[in-house]
Amino acid sequence: MADVVHRINGHVATREWMHQFATDPSGFMTKVVESQDTDNQELVEPARVVEDEDAVQEDETRPDYPFHAFDKLDEVLHLQDRHPSAVYDIVEIGAGQGKLTKALKRVLPGGTRFAAVEPNNDRRTEFRHFMSDVPVFDGTASATTLPNESVGNIAIGHAFHCMAKANALDEFHRILVPNGRLGIMLNTGDFNSCPFMQDVERVVKSFNAAYVPSQPNHDQLQQIFHDRPHLFSPMQSQRIDTVFSASVDGIVDYLMSTCVMANLSHRRQTDVRLSIARLIEMNPDVTEDEHGEHKLELPCLVELHWVQKAQALQDTPAQHHPDDVVMQSC
């Protein structure tokens, strides 16, 4: 198989260089850093804050939702018997560039009325570029700007952390029609399912970084609804195994776009990228397509979680917290 050679920050990562990364990444980087003519401030560059640019990259590199993941979508969303007050059948909250909306549009009838809410102006512009027929509103999870009982279903992808905001569930309850559904649809790499992913975990941990993206488990999602049980029904869930087939660069870009990775310093991101590229080069499952591009299939997991709006909002005061606890998504 031909060598996979990557250019990282303008420098060609040779096979020998990547081999040293894979066998002793931390020790090798110690030698590299000591040989660099750089000042101490650069060497101890702090982890940066994830900016909008990172969120856009993450949206572009994340695995798409496969068709078969939505085989039982009618169990997740309330798609029959449209309520008379519903202006929109499905609204994606925190839509970003609209990856989830695009996936839903592929599998639902043409007459389905979509809309989206996204607070970032640049991402709204990107959304409109890809789906000019879907209105996208400037709003947040706790202030969508949508009318009361105007939404049949709310769909949330990897912006699910917005639900941890104190007022978000009240806002979702307000805009949903009676018996409307709130669906959370996550699509991530299955990081414990194959030796390759375990090797990636080992490499990343060697740089003193947590590997597994901070996705919530079932109990954590349940906890979000725990304090306001009168708003929604108990949560139900489905898990669907799937595969993300992409170029080697695409796989590396996806793994590097996770929140944990994006918060690493620029230098450490380069270190991790080189190590992952080397692991992929050594992977016997890498194939070559008719155009000579190297491909790898990454095991993924689609998680569908949903609740239904309670019939009536009880007069129970909202439990506001002085500091919102936000679960990080990836």
mmCIF file with all atom_site columns, C-alpha atoms in Angstrom, residues 181-183 218 221-238 304-311:
data_model
loop_
_atom_site.group_PDB
_atom_site.id
_atom_site.type_symbol
_atom_site.label_atom_id
_atom_site.label_alt_id
_atom_site.label_comp_id
_atom_site.label_asym_id
_atom_site.label_entity_id
_atom_site.label_seq_id
_atom_site.pdbx_PDB_ins_code
_atom_site.Cartn_x
_atom_site.Cartn_y
_atom_site.Cartn_z
_atom_site.occupancy
_atom_site.B_iso_or_equiv
_atom_site.pdbx_formal_charge
_atom_site.auth_seq_id
_atom_site.auth_comp_id
_atom_site.auth_asym_id
_atom_site.auth_atom_id
_atom_site.pdbx_PDB_model_num
ATOM 1  C CA . ARG A 1 181 ? -42.058 15.585 20.379 1.00 0.00 ? 181 ARG A CA 1
ATOM 2  C CA . LEU A 1 182 ? -38.544 16.626 21.331 1.00 0.00 ? 182 LEU A CA 1
ATOM 3  C CA . GLY A 1 183 ? -35.999 14.384 19.595 1.00 0.00 ? 183 GLY A CA 1
ATOM 4  C CA . HIS A 1 218 ? -28.602 7.807  28.881 1.00 0.00 ? 218 HIS A CA 1
ATOM 5  C CA . LEU A 1 221 ? -29.797 12.926 29.438 1.00 0.00 ? 221 LEU A CA 1
ATOM 6  C CA . GLN A 1 222 ? -32.493 11.686 31.796 1.00 0.00 ? 222 GLN A CA 1
ATOM 7  C CA . GLN A 1 223 ? -31.139 14.027 34.448 1.00 0.00 ? 223 GLN A CA 1
ATOM 8  C CA . ILE A 1 224 ? -31.779 17.038 32.212 1.00 0.00 ? 224 ILE A CA 1
ATOM 9  C CA . PHE A 1 225 ? -35.513 16.319 32.405 1.00 0.00 ? 225 PHE A CA 1
ATOM 10 C CA . HIS A 1 226 ? -35.491 15.182 36.031 1.00 0.00 ? 226 HIS A CA 1
ATOM 11 C CA . ASP A 1 227 ? -36.089 18.584 37.640 1.00 0.00 ? 227 ASP A CA 1
ATOM 12 C CA . ARG A 1 228 ? -39.092 19.354 35.384 1.00 0.00 ? 228 ARG A CA 1
ATOM 13 C CA . PRO A 1 229 ? -40.977 16.049 35.091 1.00 0.00 ? 229 PRO A CA 1
ATOM 14 C CA . HIS A 1 230 ? -44.296 17.777 34.432 1.00 0.00 ? 230 HIS A CA 1
ATOM 15 C CA . LEU A 1 231 ? -43.063 19.161 31.091 1.00 0.00 ? 231 LEU A CA 1
ATOM 16 C CA . PHE A 1 232 ? -42.331 15.952 29.197 1.00 0.00 ? 232 PHE A CA 1
ATOM 17 C CA . SER A 1 233 ? -42.941 12.212 29.265 1.00 0.00 ? 233 SER A CA 1
ATOM 18 C CA . PRO A 1 234 ? -40.176 9.781  30.323 1.00 0.00 ? 234 PRO A CA 1
ATOM 19 C CA . MET A 1 235 ? -37.379 9.591  27.771 1.00 0.00 ? 235 MET A CA 1
ATOM 20 C CA . GLN A 1 236 ? -37.175 6.710  25.303 1.00 0.00 ? 236 GLN A CA 1
ATOM 21 C CA . SER A 1 237 ? -34.096 5.729  23.314 1.00 0.00 ? 237 SER A CA 1
ATOM 22 C CA . GLN A 1 238 ? -32.781 3.754  20.346 1.00 0.00 ? 238 GLN A CA 1
ATOM 23 C CA . LEU A 1 304 ? -32.018 8.619  19.163 1.00 0.00 ? 304 LEU A CA 1
ATOM 24 C CA . HIS A 1 305 ? -33.648 9.920  22.351 1.00 0.00 ? 305 HIS A CA 1
ATOM 25 C CA . TRP A 1 306 ? -37.110 11.424 22.551 1.00 0.00 ? 306 TRP A CA 1
ATOM 26 C CA . VAL A 1 307 ? -39.773 12.739 24.901 1.00 0.00 ? 307 VAL A CA 1
ATOM 27 C CA . GLN A 1 308 ? -43.320 13.945 24.361 1.00 0.00 ? 308 GLN A CA 1
ATOM 28 C CA . LYS A 1 309 ? -44.813 17.185 25.598 1.00 0.00 ? 309 LYS A CA 1
ATOM 29 C CA . ALA A 1 310 ? -47.088 16.750 28.602 1.00 0.00 ? 310 ALA A CA 1
ATOM 30 C CA . GLN A 1 311 ? -50.741 17.550 28.025 1.00 0.00 ? 311 GLN A CA 1
#
